[in-house]
mmCIF file of C-alpha atoms and ligand atoms in Angstrom:
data_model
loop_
_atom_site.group_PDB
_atom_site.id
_atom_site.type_symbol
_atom_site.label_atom_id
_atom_site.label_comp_id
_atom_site.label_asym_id
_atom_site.label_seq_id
_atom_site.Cartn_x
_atom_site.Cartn_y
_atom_site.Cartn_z
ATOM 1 C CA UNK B 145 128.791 231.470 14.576
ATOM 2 C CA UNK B 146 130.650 229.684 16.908
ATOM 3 C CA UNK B 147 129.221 226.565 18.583
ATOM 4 C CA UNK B 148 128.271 225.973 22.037
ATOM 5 C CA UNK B 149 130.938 223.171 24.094
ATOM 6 C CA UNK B 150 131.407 219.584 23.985
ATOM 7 C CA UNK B 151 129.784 217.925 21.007
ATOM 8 C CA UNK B 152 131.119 215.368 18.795
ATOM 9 C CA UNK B 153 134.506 215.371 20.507
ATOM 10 C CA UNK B 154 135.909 212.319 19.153
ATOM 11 C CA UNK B 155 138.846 214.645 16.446
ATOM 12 C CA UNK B 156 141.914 215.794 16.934
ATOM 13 C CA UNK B 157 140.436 219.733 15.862
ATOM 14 C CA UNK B 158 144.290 220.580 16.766
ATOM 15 C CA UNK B 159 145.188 218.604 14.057
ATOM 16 C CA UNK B 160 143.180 219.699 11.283
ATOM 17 C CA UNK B 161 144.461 223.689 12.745
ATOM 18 C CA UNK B 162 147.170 222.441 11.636
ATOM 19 C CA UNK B 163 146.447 220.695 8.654
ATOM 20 C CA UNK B 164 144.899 223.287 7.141
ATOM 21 C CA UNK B 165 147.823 225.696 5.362
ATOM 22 C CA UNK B 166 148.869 222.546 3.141
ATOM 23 C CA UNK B 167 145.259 220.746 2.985
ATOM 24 C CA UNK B 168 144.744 221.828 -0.813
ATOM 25 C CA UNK B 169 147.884 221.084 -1.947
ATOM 26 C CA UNK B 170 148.257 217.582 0.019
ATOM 27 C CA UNK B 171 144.287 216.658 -1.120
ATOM 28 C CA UNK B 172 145.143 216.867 -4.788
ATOM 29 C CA UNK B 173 147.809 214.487 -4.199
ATOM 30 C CA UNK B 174 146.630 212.138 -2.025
ATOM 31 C CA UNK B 175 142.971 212.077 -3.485
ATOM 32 C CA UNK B 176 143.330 210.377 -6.317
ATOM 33 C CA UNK B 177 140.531 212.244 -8.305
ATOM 34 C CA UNK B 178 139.892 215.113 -5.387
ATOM 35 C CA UNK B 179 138.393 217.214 -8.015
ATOM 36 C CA UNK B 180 135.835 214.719 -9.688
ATOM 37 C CA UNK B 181 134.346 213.927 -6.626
ATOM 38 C CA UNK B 182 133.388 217.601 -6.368
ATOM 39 C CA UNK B 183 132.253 217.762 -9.621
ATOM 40 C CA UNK B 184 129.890 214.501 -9.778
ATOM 41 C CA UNK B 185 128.622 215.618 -6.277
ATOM 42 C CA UNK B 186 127.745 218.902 -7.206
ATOM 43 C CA UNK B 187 126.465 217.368 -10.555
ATOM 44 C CA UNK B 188 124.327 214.918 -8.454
ATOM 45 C CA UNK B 189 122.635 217.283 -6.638
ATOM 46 C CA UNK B 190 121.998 219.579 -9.523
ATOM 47 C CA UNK B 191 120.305 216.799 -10.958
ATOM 48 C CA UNK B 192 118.016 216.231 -7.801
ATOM 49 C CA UNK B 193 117.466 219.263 -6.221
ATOM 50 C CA UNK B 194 114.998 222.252 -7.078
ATOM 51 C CA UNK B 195 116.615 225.825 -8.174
ATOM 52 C CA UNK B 196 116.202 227.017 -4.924
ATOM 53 C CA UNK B 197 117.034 225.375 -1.979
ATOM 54 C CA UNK B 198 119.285 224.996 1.346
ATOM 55 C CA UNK B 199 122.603 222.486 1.677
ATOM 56 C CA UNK B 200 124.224 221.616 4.089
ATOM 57 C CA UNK B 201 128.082 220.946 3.948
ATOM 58 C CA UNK B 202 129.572 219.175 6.557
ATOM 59 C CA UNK B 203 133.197 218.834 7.252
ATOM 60 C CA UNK B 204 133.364 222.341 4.782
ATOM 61 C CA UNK B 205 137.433 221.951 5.480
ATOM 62 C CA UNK B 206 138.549 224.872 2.837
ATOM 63 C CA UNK B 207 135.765 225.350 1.397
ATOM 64 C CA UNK B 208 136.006 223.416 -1.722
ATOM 65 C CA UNK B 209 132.646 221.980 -2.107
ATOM 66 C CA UNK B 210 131.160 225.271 -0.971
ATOM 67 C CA UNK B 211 132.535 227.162 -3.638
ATOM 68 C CA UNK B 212 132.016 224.458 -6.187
ATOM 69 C CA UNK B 213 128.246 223.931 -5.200
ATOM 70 C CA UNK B 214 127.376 227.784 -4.725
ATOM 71 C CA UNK B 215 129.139 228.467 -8.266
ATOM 72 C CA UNK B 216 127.024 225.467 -10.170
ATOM 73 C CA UNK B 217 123.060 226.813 -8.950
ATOM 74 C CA UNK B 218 122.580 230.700 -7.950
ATOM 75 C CA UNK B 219 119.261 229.573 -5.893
ATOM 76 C CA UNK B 220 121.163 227.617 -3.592
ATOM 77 C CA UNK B 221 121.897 228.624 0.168
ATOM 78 C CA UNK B 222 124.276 226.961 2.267
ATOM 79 C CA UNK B 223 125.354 226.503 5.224
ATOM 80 C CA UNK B 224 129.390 225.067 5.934
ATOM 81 C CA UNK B 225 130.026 223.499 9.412
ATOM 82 C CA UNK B 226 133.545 222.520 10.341
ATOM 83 C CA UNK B 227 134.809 222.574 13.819
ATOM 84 C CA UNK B 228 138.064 223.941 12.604
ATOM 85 C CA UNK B 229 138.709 227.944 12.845
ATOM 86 C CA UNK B 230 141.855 227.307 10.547
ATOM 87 C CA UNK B 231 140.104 225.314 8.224
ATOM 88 C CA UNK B 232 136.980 227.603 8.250
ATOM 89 C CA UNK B 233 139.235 230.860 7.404
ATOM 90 C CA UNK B 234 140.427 229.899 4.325
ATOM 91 C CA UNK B 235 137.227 228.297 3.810
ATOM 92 C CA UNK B 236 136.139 232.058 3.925
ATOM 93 C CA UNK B 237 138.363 233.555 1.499
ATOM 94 C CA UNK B 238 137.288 230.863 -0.834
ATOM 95 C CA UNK B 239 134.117 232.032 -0.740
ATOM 96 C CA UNK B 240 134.844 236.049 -0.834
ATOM 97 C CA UNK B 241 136.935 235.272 -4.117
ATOM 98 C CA UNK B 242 134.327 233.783 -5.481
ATOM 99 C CA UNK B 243 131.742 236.009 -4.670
ATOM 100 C CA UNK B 244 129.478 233.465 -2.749
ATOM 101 C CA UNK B 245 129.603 235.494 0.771
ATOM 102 C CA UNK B 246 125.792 236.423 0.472
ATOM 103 C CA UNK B 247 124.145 232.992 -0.278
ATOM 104 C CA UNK B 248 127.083 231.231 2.349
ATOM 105 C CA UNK B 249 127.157 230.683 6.031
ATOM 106 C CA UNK B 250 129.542 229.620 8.052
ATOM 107 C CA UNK B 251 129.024 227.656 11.348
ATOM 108 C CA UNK B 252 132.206 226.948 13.565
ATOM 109 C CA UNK B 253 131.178 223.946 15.201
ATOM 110 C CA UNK B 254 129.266 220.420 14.669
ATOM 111 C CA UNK B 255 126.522 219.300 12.952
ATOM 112 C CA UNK B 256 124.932 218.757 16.431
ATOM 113 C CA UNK B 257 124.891 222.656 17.462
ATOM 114 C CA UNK B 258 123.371 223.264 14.267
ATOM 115 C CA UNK B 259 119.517 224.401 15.263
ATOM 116 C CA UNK B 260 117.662 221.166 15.464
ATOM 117 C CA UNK B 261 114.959 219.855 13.080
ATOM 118 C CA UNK B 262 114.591 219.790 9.400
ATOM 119 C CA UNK B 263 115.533 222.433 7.167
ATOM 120 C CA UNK B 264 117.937 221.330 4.464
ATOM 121 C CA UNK B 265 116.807 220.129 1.508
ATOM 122 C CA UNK B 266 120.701 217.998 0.757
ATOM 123 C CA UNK B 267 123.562 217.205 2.846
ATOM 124 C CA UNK B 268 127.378 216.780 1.816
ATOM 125 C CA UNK B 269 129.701 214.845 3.722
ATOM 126 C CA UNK B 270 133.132 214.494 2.290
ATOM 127 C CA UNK B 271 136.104 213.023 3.185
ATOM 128 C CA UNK B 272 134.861 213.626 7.159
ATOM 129 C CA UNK B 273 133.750 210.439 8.699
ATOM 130 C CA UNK B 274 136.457 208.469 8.161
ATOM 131 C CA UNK B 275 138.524 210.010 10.951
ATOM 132 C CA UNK B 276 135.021 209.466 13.715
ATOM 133 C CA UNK B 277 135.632 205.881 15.393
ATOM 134 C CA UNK B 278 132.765 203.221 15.010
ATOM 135 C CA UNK B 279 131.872 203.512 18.689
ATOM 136 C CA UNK B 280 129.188 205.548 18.223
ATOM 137 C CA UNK B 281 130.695 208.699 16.856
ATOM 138 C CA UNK B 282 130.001 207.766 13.099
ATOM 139 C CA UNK B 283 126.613 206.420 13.970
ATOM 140 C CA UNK B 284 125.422 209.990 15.724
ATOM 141 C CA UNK B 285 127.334 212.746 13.438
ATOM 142 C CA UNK B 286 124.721 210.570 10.277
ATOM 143 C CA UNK B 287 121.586 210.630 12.828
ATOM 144 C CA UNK B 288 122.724 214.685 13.401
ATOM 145 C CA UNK B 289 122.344 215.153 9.350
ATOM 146 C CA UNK B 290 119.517 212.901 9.115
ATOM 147 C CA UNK B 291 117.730 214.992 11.769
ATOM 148 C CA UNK B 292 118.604 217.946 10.083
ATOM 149 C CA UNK B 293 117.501 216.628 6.742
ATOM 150 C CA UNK B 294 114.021 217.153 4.451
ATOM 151 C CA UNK B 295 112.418 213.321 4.179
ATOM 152 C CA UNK B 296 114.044 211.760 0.693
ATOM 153 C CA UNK B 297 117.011 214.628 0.746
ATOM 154 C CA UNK B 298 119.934 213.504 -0.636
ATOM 155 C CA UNK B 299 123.263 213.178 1.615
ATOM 156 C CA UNK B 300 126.221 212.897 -0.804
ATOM 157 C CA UNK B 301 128.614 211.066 1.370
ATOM 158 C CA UNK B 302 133.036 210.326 1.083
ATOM 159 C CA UNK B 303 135.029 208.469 2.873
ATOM 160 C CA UNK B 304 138.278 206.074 3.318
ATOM 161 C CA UNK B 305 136.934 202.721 3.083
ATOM 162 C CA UNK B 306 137.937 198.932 3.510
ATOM 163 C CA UNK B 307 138.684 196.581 6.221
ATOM 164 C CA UNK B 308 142.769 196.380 7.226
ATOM 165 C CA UNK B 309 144.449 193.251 7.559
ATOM 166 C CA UNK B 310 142.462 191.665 4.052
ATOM 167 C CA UNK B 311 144.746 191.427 1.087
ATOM 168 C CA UNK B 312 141.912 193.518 -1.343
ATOM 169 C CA UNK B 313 142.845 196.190 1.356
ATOM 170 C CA UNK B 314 147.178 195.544 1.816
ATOM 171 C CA UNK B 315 146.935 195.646 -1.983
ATOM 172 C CA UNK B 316 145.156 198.373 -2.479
ATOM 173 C CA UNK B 317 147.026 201.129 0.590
ATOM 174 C CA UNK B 318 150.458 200.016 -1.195
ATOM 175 C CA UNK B 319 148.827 201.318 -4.954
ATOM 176 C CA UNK B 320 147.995 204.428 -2.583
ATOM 177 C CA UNK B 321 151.486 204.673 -1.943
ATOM 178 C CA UNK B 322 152.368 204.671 -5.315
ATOM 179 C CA UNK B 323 149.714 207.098 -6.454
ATOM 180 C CA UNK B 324 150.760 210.033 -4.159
ATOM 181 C CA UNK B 325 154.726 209.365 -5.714
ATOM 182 C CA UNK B 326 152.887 209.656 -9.063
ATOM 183 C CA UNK B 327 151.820 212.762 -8.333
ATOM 184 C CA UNK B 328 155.359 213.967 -7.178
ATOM 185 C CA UNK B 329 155.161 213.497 -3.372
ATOM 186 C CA UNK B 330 159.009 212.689 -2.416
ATOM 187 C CA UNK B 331 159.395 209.495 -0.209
ATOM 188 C CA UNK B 332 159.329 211.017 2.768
ATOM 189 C CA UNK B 333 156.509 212.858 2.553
ATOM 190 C CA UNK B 334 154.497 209.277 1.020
ATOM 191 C CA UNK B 335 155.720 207.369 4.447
ATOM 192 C CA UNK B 336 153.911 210.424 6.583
ATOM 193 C CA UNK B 337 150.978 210.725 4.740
ATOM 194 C CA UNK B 338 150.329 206.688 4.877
ATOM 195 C CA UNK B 339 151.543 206.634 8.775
ATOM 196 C CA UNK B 340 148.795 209.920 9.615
ATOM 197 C CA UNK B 341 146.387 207.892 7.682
ATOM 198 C CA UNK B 342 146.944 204.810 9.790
ATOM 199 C CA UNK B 343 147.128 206.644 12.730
ATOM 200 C CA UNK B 344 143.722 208.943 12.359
ATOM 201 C CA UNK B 345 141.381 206.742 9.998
ATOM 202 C CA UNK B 346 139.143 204.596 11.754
ATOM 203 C CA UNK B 347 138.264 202.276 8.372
ATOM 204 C CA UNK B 348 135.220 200.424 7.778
ATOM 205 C CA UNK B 349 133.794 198.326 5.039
ATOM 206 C CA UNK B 350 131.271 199.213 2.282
ATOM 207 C CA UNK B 351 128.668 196.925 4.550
ATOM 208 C CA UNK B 352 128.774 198.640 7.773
ATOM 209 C CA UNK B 353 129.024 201.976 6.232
ATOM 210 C CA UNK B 354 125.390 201.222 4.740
ATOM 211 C CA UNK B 355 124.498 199.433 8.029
ATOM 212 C CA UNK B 356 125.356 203.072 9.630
ATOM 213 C CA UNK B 357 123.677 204.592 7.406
ATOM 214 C CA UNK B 358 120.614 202.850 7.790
ATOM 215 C CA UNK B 359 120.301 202.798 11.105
ATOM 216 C CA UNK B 360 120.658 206.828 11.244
ATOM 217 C CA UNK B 361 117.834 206.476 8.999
ATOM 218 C CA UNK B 362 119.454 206.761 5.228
ATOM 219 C CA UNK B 363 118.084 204.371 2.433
ATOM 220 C CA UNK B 364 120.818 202.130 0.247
ATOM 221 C CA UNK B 365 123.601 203.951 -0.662
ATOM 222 C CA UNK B 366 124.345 204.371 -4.504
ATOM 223 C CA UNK B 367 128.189 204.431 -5.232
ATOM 224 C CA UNK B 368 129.324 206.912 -7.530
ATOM 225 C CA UNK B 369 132.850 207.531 -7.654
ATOM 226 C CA UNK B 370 135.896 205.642 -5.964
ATOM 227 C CA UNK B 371 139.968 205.545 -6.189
ATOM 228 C CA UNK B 372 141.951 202.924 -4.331
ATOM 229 C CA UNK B 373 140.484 203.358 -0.987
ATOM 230 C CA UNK B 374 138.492 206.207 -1.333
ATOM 231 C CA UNK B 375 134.715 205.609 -2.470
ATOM 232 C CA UNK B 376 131.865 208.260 -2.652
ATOM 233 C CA UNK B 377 128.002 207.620 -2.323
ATOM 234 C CA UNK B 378 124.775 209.071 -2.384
ATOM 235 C CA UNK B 379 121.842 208.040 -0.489
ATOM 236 C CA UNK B 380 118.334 209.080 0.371
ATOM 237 C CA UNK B 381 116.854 210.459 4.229
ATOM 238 C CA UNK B 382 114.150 207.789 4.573
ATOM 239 C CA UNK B 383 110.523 209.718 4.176
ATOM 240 C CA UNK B 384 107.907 209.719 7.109
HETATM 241 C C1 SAM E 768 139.711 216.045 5.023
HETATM 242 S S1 SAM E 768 138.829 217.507 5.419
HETATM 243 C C2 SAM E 768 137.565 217.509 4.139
HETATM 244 C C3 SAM E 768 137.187 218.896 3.739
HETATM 245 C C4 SAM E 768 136.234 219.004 2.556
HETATM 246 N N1 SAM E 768 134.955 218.371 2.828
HETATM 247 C C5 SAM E 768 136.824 218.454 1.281
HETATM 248 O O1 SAM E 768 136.163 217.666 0.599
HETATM 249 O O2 SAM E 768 137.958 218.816 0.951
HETATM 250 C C6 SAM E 768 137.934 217.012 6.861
HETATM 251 C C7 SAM E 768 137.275 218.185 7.576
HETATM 252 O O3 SAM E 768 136.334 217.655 8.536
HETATM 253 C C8 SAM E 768 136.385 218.465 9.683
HETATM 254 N N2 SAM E 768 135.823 217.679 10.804
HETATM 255 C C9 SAM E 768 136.444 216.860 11.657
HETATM 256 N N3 SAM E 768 135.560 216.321 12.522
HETATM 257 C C10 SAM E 768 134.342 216.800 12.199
HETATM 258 C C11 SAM E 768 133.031 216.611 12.721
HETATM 259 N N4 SAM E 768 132.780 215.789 13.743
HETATM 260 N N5 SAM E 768 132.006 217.274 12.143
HETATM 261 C C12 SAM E 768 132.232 218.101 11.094
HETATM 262 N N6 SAM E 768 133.456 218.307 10.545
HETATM 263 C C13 SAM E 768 134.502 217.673 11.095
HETATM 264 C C14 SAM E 768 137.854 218.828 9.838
HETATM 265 O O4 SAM E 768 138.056 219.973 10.644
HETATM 266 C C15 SAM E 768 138.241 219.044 8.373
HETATM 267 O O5 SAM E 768 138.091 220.391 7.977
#
C-alpha cells in the first residue's frame, strides 16, 4: 500500500533510502543492546496481549521487530508502516524468509494514512521518534498511534534520549563513542555516526517524553531497558 501525499513530513525519507543497505549491520553496533530491546518488547507484549490480536509497528525500518514479534505468537497480525520503500524491501524479505508473509502487512507511508480509528490492540515504536522535532511532529505521530489504538493497549516505545549541553548527557555521548569502537567501528566511521546523530536527532528528556506522551493521551511510561542514551518504555492508551 502506498500512502496518499504530505503527512508527517518532518524526515529526511532520502536519508533512511539510503540508510537502509547498512542499517543492520550499523544498528548492532551503535545500539548498544539492539537485540534485547527486541526481545523484552516482544516479551512485553506476549505477556499483555491475548493469542490473537493486531500490532501495529511503526517505523518497521528492516523489519526486525516484525519478524521477531510474528515469530514469538502465531495469532498475531500486523501491520509495518515505514515511509521508506528501501527500508520496507528488505523489511519484506525479512518477512518471506521467515515465513510471516500471510499474518504481515506492509503499509508504505505514515501512521497518519493508516485508516483512522481504533483497531490495534498494541503499538511498537522503536528507535523512530527521535529523529521528529519537538514542534509538533513528535506530539502528532503519538496522537496518530493513540488514535489508532484499543483503550489500555500497550505502545512499546524507543528512543535517543537526554538533554545536550548537561554533563549526565557530554558524559554519556563520549561512552557512546567508545561503545561503537568496542564493537569494532574504525575511527572514522565512530566520528560519522556521532556527527549524523547530532545532525538528525532532535533529543529530549525522560520528562517531556512522558509530557508527550500524555498529552497524546498515553498513561506513565514504565522504563524497561536503556544503554547510554538509548532508553525503551512501555506505556498504556488511556481508557474512555
Ligand atoms: C532507526 S530505524 C528503526 C527501525 C526499526 N524500528 C528497528 O527497531 O530497527 C527508523 C525508521 O523509522 C522510519 N521513519 C522515519 N520517520 C517516520 C515517521 N514519521 N513515521 C514512521 N516511520 C518513520 C525510517 O524510514 C526508518 O525505517
Amino acid at each position: 500500500v502506498v500512502n496518499g501525499a504530505g503527512a508527517d513530513p518532518p524526515v529526511d525519507a532520502a536519508d533512511f533510502e539510503r540508510r537502509a543497505e547498512r542499517y543492520d549491520r550499523d544498528a548492532e553496533v551503535a545500539i548498544p543492546g539492539y537485540r534485547t530491546l527486541h526481545e523484552l518488547a516482544t516479551a512485553l507484549l506476549r505477556g499483555s496481549l491475548p493469542i490473537e490480536a493486531r500490532v501495529l509497528v511503526a517505523g518497521a525500518g528492516t523489519g526486525m521487530e516484525l519478524a521477531v514479534l510474528g515469530s514469538a505468537a502465531p495469532g498475531w497480525r500486523l501491520t509495518g508502516v515505514d515511509p521508506s520503500a528501501a527500508m520496507l524491501d528488505r523489511a519484506r524479505r525479512r518477512i518471506a524468509g521467515a515465513g510471516l508473509e500471510r499474518r504481515v502487512e506492509l503499509h508504505h507511508g505514515y501512521v497518519s494514512s493508516l485508516p483512522a480509528g481504533p483497531g490495534y490492540d498494541a503499538a511498537t515504536l522503536l528507535l523512530v521518534l527521535h529523529f521528529l522535532p519537538d514542534d509538533g511532529a513528535k506530539l502528532a505521530l503519538l496522537r496518530s498511534l493513540a488514535d489508532r489504538l484499543e483503550p489500555g493497549a500497550p505502545l512499546v516505545l524507543a528512543d535517543l534520549h537526554g538533554e545536550p549541553g548537561t554533563p549526565a548527557f557530554e558524559g554519556l555521548f563520549r561512552a557512546w563513542g567508545e561503545s561503537m569502537r568496542a564493537a569494532g567501528a574504525p575511527d572514522d566511521e565512530v566520528a560519522k555516526g556521532l556527527q549524523a546523530a547530532l545532525d538528525s536527532v532532535h533529543f529530549v528528556g525522560e520528562s517531556r517524553m512522558a509530557a508527550l506522551l500524555a498529552e497524546a493521551g498515553f498513561g506513565l511510561p514504565v522504563r524497561f531497558w536503556g544503554g547510554l542514551l538509548f532508553g525503551a518504555w512501555i506505556c498504556e492508551r488511556v481508557r474512555g
